mmCIF file of C-alpha atoms in Angstrom:
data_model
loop_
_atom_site.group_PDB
_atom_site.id
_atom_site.type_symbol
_atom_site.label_atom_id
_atom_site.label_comp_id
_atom_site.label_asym_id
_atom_site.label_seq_id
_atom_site.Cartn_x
_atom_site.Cartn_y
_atom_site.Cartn_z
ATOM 1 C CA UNK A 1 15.742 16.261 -90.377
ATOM 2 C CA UNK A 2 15.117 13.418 -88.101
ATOM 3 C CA UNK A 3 16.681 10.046 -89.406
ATOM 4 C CA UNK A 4 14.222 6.906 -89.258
ATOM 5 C CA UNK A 5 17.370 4.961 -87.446
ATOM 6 C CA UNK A 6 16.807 7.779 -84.964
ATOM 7 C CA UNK A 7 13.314 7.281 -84.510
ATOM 8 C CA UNK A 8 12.932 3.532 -84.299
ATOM 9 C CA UNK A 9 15.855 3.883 -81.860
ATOM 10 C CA UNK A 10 13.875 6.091 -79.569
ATOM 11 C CA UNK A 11 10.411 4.122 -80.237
ATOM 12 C CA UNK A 12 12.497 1.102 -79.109
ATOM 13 C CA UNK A 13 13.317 2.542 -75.894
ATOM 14 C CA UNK A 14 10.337 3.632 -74.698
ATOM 15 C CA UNK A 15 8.633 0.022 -75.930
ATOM 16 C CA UNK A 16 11.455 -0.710 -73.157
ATOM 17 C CA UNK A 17 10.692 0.832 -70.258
ATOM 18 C CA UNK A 18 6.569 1.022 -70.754
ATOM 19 C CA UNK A 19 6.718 -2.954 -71.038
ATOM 20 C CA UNK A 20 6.237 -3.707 -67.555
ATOM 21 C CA UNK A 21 3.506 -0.599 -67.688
ATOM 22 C CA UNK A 22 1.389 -2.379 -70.137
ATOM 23 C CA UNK A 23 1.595 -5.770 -68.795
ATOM 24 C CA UNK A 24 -1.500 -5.199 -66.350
ATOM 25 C CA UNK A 25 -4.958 -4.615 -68.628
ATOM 26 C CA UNK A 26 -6.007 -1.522 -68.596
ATOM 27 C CA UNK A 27 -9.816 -0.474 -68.120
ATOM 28 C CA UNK A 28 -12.121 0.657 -70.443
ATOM 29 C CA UNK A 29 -12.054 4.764 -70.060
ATOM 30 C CA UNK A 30 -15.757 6.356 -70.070
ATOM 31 C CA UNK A 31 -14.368 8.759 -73.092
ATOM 32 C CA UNK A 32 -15.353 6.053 -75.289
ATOM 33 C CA UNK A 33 -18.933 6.961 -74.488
ATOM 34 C CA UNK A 34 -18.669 10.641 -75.980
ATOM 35 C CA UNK A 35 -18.928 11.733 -79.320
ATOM 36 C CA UNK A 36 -16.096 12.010 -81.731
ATOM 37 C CA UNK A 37 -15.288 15.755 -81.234
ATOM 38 C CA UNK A 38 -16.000 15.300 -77.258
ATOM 39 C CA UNK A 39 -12.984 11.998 -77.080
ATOM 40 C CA UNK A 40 -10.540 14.398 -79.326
ATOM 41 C CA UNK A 41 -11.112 17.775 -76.595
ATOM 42 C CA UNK A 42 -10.786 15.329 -73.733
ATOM 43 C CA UNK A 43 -7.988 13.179 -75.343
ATOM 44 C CA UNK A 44 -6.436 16.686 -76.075
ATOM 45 C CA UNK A 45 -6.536 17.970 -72.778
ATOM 46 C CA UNK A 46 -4.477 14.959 -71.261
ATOM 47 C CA UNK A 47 -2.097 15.215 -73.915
ATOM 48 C CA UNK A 48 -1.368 19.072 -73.025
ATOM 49 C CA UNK A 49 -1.331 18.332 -69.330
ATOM 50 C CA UNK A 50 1.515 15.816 -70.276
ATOM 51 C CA UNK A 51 3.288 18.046 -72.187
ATOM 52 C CA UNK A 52 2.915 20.760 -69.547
ATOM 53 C CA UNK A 53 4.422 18.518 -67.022
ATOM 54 C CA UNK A 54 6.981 17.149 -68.629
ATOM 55 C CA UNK A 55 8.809 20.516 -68.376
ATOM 56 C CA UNK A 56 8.250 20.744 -64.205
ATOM 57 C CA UNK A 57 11.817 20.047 -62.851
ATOM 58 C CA UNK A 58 9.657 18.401 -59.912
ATOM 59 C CA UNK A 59 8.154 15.885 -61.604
ATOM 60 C CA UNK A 60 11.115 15.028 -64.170
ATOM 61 C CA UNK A 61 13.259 14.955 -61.175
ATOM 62 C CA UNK A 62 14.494 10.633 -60.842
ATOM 63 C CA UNK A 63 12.803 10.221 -57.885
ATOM 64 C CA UNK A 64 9.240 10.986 -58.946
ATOM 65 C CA UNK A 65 7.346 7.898 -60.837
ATOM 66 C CA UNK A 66 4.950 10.686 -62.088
ATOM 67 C CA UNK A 67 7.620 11.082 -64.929
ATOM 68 C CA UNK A 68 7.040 7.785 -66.221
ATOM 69 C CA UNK A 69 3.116 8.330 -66.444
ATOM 70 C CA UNK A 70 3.682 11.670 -68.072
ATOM 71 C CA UNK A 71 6.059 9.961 -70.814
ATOM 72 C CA UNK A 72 3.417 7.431 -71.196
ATOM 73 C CA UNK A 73 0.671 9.514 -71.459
ATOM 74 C CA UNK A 74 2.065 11.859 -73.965
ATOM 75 C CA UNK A 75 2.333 8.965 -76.026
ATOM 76 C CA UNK A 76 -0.455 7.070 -76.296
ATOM 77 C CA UNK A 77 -2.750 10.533 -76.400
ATOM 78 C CA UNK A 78 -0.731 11.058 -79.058
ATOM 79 C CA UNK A 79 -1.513 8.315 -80.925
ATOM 80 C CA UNK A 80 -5.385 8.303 -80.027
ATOM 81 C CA UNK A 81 -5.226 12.119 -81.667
ATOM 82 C CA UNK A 82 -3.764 10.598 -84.697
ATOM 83 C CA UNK A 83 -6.297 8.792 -84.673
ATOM 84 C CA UNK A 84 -9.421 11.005 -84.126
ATOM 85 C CA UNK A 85 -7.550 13.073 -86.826
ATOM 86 C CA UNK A 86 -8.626 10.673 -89.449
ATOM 87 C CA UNK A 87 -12.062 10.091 -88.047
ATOM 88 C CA UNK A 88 -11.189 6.407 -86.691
ATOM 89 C CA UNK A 89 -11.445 5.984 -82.951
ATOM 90 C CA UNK A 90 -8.563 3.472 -81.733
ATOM 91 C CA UNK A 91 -9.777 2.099 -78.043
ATOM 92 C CA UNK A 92 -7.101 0.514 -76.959
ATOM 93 C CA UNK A 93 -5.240 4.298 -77.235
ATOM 94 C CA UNK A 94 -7.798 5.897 -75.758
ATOM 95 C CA UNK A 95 -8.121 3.482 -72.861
ATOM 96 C CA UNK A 96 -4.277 3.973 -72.402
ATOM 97 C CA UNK A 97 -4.544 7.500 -72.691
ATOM 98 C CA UNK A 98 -7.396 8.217 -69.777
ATOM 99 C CA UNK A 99 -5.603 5.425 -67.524
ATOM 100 C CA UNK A 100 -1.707 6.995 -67.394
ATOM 101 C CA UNK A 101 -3.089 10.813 -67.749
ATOM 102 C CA UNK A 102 -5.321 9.594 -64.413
ATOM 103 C CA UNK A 103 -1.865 8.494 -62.561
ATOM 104 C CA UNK A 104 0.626 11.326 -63.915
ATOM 105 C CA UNK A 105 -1.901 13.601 -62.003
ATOM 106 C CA UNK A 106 -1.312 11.760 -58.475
ATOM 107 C CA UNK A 107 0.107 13.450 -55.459
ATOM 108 C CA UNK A 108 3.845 12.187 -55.285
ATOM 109 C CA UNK A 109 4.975 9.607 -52.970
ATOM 110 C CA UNK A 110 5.683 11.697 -49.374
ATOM 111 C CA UNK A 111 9.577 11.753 -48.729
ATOM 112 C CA UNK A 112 10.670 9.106 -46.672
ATOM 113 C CA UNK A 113 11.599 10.210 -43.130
ATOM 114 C CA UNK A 114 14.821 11.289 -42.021
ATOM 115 C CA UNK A 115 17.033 9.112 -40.805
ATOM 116 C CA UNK A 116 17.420 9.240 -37.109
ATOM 117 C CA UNK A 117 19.835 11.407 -35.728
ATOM 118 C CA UNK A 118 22.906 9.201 -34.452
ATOM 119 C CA UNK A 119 22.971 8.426 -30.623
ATOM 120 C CA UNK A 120 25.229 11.202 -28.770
ATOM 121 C CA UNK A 121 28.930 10.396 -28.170
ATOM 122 C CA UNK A 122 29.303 8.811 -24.708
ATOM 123 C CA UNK A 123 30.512 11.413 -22.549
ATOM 124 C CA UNK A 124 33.755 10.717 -19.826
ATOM 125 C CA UNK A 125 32.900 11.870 -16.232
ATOM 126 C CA UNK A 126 35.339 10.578 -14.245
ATOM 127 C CA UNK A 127 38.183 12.676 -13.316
ATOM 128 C CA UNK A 128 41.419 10.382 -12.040
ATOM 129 C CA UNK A 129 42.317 9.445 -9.833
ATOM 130 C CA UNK A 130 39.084 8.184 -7.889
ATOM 131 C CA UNK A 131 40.163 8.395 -4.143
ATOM 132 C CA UNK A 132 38.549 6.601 -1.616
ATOM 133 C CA UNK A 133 40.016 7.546 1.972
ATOM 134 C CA UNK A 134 39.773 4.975 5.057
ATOM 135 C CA UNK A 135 40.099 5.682 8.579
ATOM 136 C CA UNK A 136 42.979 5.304 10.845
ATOM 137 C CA UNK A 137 44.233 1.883 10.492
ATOM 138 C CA UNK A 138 41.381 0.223 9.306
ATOM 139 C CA UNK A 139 40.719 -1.173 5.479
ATOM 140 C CA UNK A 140 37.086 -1.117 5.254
ATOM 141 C CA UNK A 141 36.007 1.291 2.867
ATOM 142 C CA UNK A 142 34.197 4.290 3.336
ATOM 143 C CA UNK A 143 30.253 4.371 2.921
ATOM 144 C CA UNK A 144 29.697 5.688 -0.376
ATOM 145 C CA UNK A 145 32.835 3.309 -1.822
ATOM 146 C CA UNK A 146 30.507 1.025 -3.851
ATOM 147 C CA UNK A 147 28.766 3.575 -6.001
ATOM 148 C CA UNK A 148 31.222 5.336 -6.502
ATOM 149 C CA UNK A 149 33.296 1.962 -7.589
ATOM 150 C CA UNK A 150 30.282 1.175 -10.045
ATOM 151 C CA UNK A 151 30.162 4.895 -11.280
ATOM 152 C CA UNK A 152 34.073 4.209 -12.431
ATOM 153 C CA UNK A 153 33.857 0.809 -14.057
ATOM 154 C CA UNK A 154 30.274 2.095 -15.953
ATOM 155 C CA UNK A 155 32.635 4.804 -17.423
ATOM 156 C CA UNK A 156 35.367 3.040 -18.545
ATOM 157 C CA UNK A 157 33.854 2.749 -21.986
ATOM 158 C CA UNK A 158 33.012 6.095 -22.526
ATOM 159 C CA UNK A 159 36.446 7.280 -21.055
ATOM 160 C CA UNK A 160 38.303 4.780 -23.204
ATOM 161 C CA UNK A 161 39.828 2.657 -20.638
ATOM 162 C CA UNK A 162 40.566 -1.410 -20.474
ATOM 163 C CA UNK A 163 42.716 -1.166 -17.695
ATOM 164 C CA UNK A 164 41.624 0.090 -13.832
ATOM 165 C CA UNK A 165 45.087 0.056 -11.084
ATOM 166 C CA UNK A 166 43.878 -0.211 -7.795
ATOM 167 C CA UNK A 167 46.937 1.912 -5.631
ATOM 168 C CA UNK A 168 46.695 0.772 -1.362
ATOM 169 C CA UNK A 169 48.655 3.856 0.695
ATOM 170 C CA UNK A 170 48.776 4.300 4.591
ATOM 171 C CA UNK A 171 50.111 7.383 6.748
ATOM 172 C CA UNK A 172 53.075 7.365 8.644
ATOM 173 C CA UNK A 173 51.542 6.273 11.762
ATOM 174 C CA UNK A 174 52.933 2.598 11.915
ATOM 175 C CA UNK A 175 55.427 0.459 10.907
ATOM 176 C CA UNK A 176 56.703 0.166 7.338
ATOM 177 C CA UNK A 177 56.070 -3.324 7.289
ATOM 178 C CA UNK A 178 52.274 -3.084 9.163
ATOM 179 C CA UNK A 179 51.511 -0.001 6.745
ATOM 180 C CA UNK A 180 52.544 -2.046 3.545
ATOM 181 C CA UNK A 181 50.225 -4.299 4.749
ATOM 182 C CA UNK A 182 47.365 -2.453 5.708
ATOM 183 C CA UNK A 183 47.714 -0.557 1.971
ATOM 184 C CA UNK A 184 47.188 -4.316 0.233
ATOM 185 C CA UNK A 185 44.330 -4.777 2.373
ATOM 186 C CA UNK A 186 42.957 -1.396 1.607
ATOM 187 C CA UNK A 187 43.635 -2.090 -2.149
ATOM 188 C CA UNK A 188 42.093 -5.262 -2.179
ATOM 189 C CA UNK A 189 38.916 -4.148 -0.751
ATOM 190 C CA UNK A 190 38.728 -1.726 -3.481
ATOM 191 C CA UNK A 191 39.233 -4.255 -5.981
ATOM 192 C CA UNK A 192 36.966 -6.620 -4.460
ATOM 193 C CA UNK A 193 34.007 -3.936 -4.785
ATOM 194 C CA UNK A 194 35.024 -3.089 -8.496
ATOM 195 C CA UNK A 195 34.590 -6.908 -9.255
ATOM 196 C CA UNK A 196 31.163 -6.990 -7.377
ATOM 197 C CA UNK A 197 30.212 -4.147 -10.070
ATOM 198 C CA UNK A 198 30.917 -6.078 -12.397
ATOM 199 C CA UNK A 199 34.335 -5.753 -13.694
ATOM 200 C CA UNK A 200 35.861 -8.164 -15.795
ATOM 201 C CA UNK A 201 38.716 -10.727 -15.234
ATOM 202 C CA UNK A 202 41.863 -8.920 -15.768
ATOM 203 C CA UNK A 203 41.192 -5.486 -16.309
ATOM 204 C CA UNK A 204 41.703 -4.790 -12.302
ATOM 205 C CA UNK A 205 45.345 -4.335 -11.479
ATOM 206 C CA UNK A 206 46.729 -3.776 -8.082
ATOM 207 C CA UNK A 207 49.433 -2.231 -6.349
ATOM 208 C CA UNK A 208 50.593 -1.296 -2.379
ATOM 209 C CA UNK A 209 52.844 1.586 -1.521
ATOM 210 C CA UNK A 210 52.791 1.417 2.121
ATOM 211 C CA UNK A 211 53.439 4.716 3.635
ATOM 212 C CA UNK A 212 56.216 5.512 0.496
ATOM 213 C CA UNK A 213 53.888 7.695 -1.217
ATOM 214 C CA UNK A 214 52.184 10.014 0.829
ATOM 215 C CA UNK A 215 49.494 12.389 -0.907
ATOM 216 C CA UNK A 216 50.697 15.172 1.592
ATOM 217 C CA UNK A 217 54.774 14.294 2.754
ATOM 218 C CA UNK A 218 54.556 14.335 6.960
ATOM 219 C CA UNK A 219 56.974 13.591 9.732
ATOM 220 C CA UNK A 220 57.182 9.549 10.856
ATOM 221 C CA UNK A 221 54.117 8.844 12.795
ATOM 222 C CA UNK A 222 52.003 11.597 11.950
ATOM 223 C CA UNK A 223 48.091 10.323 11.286
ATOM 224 C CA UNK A 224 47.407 12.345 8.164
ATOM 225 C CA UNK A 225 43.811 11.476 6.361
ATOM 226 C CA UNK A 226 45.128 12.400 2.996
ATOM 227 C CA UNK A 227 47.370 9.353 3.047
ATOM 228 C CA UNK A 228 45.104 6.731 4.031
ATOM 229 C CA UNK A 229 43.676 6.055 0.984
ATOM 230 C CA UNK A 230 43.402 3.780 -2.150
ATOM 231 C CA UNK A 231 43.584 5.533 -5.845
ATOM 232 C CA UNK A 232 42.385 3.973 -8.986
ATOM 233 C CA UNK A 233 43.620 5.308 -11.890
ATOM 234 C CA UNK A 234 42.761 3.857 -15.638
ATOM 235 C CA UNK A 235 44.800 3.354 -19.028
#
């Protein structure tokens, strides 16, 4: 047996959440034009199609605001069939009735759209160190030395670098003192076209081995191409 504390407590709650429902008048329905027995089949019919859906796991689901106009529905049809039971027609439950059965039978809101896929991972290309050679004693760089420059400082975000070292090296060909030298110079040009790309104020770090660290080891005065060269390398 249902208790009447039980009952008031569940009128009470839907009173709650159907306030802000019936705040907004609601129209009069054309049902009020048919006969008595016509307004209790029609009345009748909403009321089963409310109980009907009630029980679809789509439309109780949270997310569907067809729920809301079912719960309504069943309950003011359910009052206008008290109603109609004892001959007395009550409008403003009848009104009700037509007007939430009319939006419980909607098409639900369409999903909202995925969420855009987040952008792909920068990728590292660079493998170190980037080498440019130079020709026999001279420290101009070779052709294709400021793209590839730009390529390197572009990736240093996706490689995870803050820090370029620019390395100057000569060959054996000279002096030690000429061929330290000649490896700043070399160095420095490098540097100089990593700052035209763009690179910022202290992340470019230089060094000059001379001919002390030769790519491939040779015999004093020996022009080898492998050891005229600048490397960058990153960290």
């Amino acid at each position: 047996m249902v208790s009447r504390s039980t009952v008031l407590f569940a009128a009470g709650a839907f009173a709650c959440c159907a306030s802000s429902v019936l705040a907004q008048p609601v129209p009069r329905s054309p049902i009020l034009g048919m006969s008595k027995s016509e307004m209790r089949a029609e009345v009748t019919q909403r009321y089963d199609t409310a109980v009907r859906l009630s029980t679809q796991p789509d439309v109780v689901n949270a997310a569907d605001p067809r729920y809301n106009w079912v719960l309504e529905t069943k309950a003011q049809c359910g009052i206008a069939i008290g109603f109609l039971k004892s001959g007395t027609v009550d409008e403003d439950s009848i009104n009700k009735c037509d007007a939430f059965a009319a939006r419980m039978t909607l098409a639900p809101p369409p999903p909202p759209p995925p969420a855009p896929p987040p952008p792909p991972a920068p990728v590292c290309t660079i493998t170190l160190p980037v080498v440019f050679y130079f020709a026999w004693d001279d420290d101009n760089p070779p052709a294709d030395a400021g793209p590839v420059a730009a390529a390197t400082l572009q990736g240093m975000a996706a490689c995870g670098w803050s820090t370029l070292t620019v390395s100057g090296h000569a060959d054996k060909s000279g002096s030690d003192s000429y061929n330290m030298g000649l490896s700043q110079r070399r160095a420095q040009r490098v540097a100089d076209l990593l700052a035209a790309s763009g690179a910022q104020p202290g992340s470019i770090q230089q060094q000059a081995y001379g001919e002390s660290m030769p790519a491939k080891p040779t015999a004093d005065g020996v022009r080898e191409p492998l050891n005229r060269r600048v490397e960058v390398t990153a960290q």
